């Protein structure tokens, strides 16, 4: 996997393990514990890309699932 794919993987893993919708800030904290440093804005951009690919769904202002 390349670095972008690795980050997408960790984001998707964080979403899958979450019991409720989570946002970029929570994802930043979760993947930060694994040594991946990204800004909330950067994670938000990745989340939008994942939405376009139909890997995640935005749940209003609650976060992503």
Short mmCIF file of N, CA and C in Angstrom, two decimals:
data_model
loop_
_atom_site.label_atom_id
_atom_site.label_comp_id
_atom_site.label_asym_id
_atom_site.label_seq_id
_atom_site.Cartn_x
_atom_site.Cartn_y
_atom_site.Cartn_z
N UNK A 1 0.84 -1.20 0.00
CA UNK A 1 0.00 0.00 0.00
C UNK A 1 0.87 1.25 0.00
N UNK A 2 0.37 2.30 -0.59
CA UNK A 2 1.10 3.56 -0.52
C UNK A 2 0.64 4.33 0.70
N UNK A 3 1.29 5.43 0.99
CA UNK A 3 1.02 6.18 2.21
C UNK A 3 -0.43 6.68 2.27
N UNK A 4 -0.97 7.18 1.15
CA UNK A 4 -2.35 7.66 1.12
C UNK A 4 -3.31 6.51 1.41
N UNK A 5 -3.05 5.36 0.84
CA UNK A 5 -3.91 4.19 1.07
C UNK A 5 -3.80 3.74 2.52
N UNK A 6 -2.62 3.84 3.11
CA UNK A 6 -2.45 3.49 4.53
C UNK A 6 -3.31 4.38 5.41
N UNK A 7 -3.31 5.67 5.14
CA UNK A 7 -4.08 6.61 5.95
C UNK A 7 -5.57 6.34 5.78
N UNK A 8 -6.01 6.09 4.55
CA UNK A 8 -7.41 5.75 4.31
C UNK A 8 -7.78 4.50 5.09
N UNK A 9 -6.90 3.52 5.09
CA UNK A 9 -7.16 2.28 5.82
C UNK A 9 -7.37 2.55 7.31
N UNK A 10 -6.49 3.34 7.92
CA UNK A 10 -6.61 3.62 9.34
C UNK A 10 -7.86 4.43 9.66
N UNK A 11 -8.23 5.33 8.76
CA UNK A 11 -9.47 6.10 8.95
C UNK A 11 -10.68 5.17 8.88
N UNK A 12 -10.70 4.30 7.88
CA UNK A 12 -11.82 3.36 7.76
C UNK A 12 -11.88 2.41 8.95
N UNK A 13 -10.74 1.99 9.43
CA UNK A 13 -10.69 1.12 10.60
C UNK A 13 -11.25 1.83 11.83
N UNK A 14 -10.89 3.11 12.00
CA UNK A 14 -11.40 3.88 13.13
C UNK A 14 -12.91 4.03 13.04
N UNK A 15 -13.42 4.27 11.85
CA UNK A 15 -14.87 4.39 11.66
C UNK A 15 -15.58 3.08 11.94
N UNK A 16 -14.98 1.98 11.51
CA UNK A 16 -15.59 0.67 11.70
C UNK A 16 -15.66 0.31 13.19
N UNK A 17 -14.66 0.68 13.95
CA UNK A 17 -14.61 0.34 15.37
C UNK A 17 -15.48 1.26 16.23
N UNK A 18 -15.85 2.41 15.69
CA UNK A 18 -16.64 3.37 16.46
C UNK A 18 -18.06 2.86 16.65
N UNK A 19 -18.61 3.12 17.82
CA UNK A 19 -19.98 2.69 18.12
C UNK A 19 -21.02 3.67 17.61
N UNK A 20 -20.59 4.87 17.28
CA UNK A 20 -21.49 5.90 16.76
C UNK A 20 -20.72 6.74 15.75
N UNK A 21 -21.40 7.60 15.00
CA UNK A 21 -20.69 8.43 14.02
C UNK A 21 -19.61 9.28 14.70
N UNK A 22 -18.47 9.41 14.03
CA UNK A 22 -17.38 10.22 14.56
C UNK A 22 -16.89 11.17 13.48
N UNK A 23 -16.29 12.25 13.93
CA UNK A 23 -15.80 13.27 13.03
C UNK A 23 -14.29 13.26 12.89
N UNK A 24 -13.82 14.25 12.17
CA UNK A 24 -12.39 14.34 11.87
C UNK A 24 -11.54 14.51 13.13
N UNK A 25 -12.04 15.24 14.11
CA UNK A 25 -11.27 15.44 15.35
C UNK A 25 -11.06 14.14 16.10
N UNK A 26 -12.12 13.34 16.21
CA UNK A 26 -12.00 12.06 16.90
C UNK A 26 -11.10 11.11 16.11
N UNK A 27 -11.23 11.12 14.81
CA UNK A 27 -10.39 10.26 13.97
C UNK A 27 -8.93 10.68 14.11
N UNK A 28 -8.69 11.98 14.15
CA UNK A 28 -7.32 12.49 14.32
C UNK A 28 -6.70 11.94 15.60
N UNK A 29 -7.47 11.93 16.68
CA UNK A 29 -6.99 11.41 17.96
C UNK A 29 -6.69 9.92 17.86
N UNK A 30 -7.60 9.17 17.25
CA UNK A 30 -7.45 7.71 17.15
C UNK A 30 -6.23 7.34 16.32
N UNK A 31 -6.10 7.92 15.13
CA UNK A 31 -4.97 7.54 14.29
C UNK A 31 -3.66 8.16 14.78
N UNK A 32 -3.77 9.24 15.55
CA UNK A 32 -2.58 9.84 16.15
C UNK A 32 -1.90 8.89 17.12
N UNK A 33 -2.69 8.07 17.80
CA UNK A 33 -2.15 7.08 18.72
C UNK A 33 -1.35 6.00 17.99
N UNK A 34 -1.58 5.89 16.67
CA UNK A 34 -0.86 4.92 15.86
C UNK A 34 0.32 5.58 15.13
N UNK A 35 0.59 6.83 15.50
CA UNK A 35 1.74 7.53 14.95
C UNK A 35 1.48 8.27 13.65
N UNK A 36 0.23 8.40 13.27
CA UNK A 36 -0.11 9.10 12.03
C UNK A 36 -0.55 10.51 12.38
N UNK A 37 0.19 11.49 11.92
CA UNK A 37 -0.11 12.88 12.23
C UNK A 37 -0.73 13.56 11.02
N UNK A 38 -2.00 13.95 11.14
CA UNK A 38 -2.71 14.69 10.11
C UNK A 38 -3.57 15.73 10.81
N UNK A 39 -3.80 16.84 10.14
CA UNK A 39 -4.68 17.86 10.69
C UNK A 39 -6.13 17.42 10.52
N UNK A 40 -7.03 18.06 11.28
CA UNK A 40 -8.45 17.77 11.11
C UNK A 40 -8.91 18.11 9.70
N UNK A 41 -8.37 19.19 9.16
CA UNK A 41 -8.71 19.58 7.79
C UNK A 41 -8.28 18.50 6.81
N UNK A 42 -7.08 17.99 6.97
CA UNK A 42 -6.58 16.93 6.10
C UNK A 42 -7.44 15.68 6.18
N UNK A 43 -7.84 15.33 7.38
CA UNK A 43 -8.70 14.15 7.56
C UNK A 43 -10.06 14.42 6.93
N UNK A 44 -10.56 15.64 7.08
CA UNK A 44 -11.83 15.99 6.47
C UNK A 44 -11.80 15.84 4.95
N UNK A 45 -10.70 16.22 4.35
CA UNK A 45 -10.55 16.07 2.90
C UNK A 45 -10.56 14.60 2.51
N UNK A 46 -9.86 13.79 3.28
CA UNK A 46 -9.84 12.35 3.01
C UNK A 46 -11.24 11.76 3.19
N UNK A 47 -11.96 12.21 4.23
CA UNK A 47 -13.33 11.73 4.44
C UNK A 47 -14.23 12.08 3.26
N UNK A 48 -14.08 13.28 2.73
CA UNK A 48 -14.87 13.66 1.54
C UNK A 48 -14.55 12.76 0.36
N UNK A 49 -13.27 12.47 0.17
CA UNK A 49 -12.88 11.56 -0.92
C UNK A 49 -13.48 10.17 -0.71
N UNK A 50 -13.50 9.71 0.53
CA UNK A 50 -14.08 8.40 0.83
C UNK A 50 -15.59 8.40 0.63
N UNK A 51 -16.24 9.55 0.85
CA UNK A 51 -17.67 9.67 0.57
C UNK A 51 -17.93 9.52 -0.92
N UNK A 52 -17.11 10.18 -1.73
CA UNK A 52 -17.27 10.11 -3.19
C UNK A 52 -17.11 8.67 -3.66
N UNK A 53 -16.22 7.93 -3.02
CA UNK A 53 -15.98 6.52 -3.38
C UNK A 53 -17.02 5.59 -2.75
N UNK A 54 -17.96 6.15 -1.98
CA UNK A 54 -19.02 5.39 -1.30
C UNK A 54 -18.49 4.42 -0.24
N UNK A 55 -17.37 4.77 0.40
CA UNK A 55 -16.86 3.97 1.51
C UNK A 55 -17.41 4.44 2.84
N UNK A 56 -17.76 5.71 2.94
CA UNK A 56 -18.32 6.26 4.18
C UNK A 56 -19.55 7.08 3.84
N UNK A 57 -20.35 7.30 4.88
CA UNK A 57 -21.55 8.11 4.75
C UNK A 57 -21.54 9.13 5.87
N UNK A 58 -21.87 10.37 5.52
CA UNK A 58 -21.95 11.42 6.52
C UNK A 58 -23.32 11.36 7.18
N UNK A 59 -23.33 11.44 8.50
CA UNK A 59 -24.57 11.39 9.27
C UNK A 59 -24.85 12.78 9.82
N UNK A 60 -25.27 13.68 8.97
CA UNK A 60 -25.55 15.05 9.37
C UNK A 60 -24.33 15.69 10.00
N UNK A 61 -24.57 16.37 11.14
CA UNK A 61 -23.47 17.01 11.85
C UNK A 61 -22.88 16.11 12.93
N UNK A 62 -23.34 14.87 12.99
CA UNK A 62 -22.87 13.94 14.02
C UNK A 62 -21.50 13.34 13.67
N UNK A 63 -21.21 13.20 12.39
CA UNK A 63 -19.95 12.60 11.98
C UNK A 63 -20.14 11.68 10.81
N UNK A 64 -19.24 10.74 10.66
CA UNK A 64 -19.25 9.78 9.54
C UNK A 64 -19.39 8.37 10.06
N UNK A 65 -19.98 7.54 9.24
CA UNK A 65 -20.10 6.10 9.54
C UNK A 65 -19.65 5.32 8.33
#
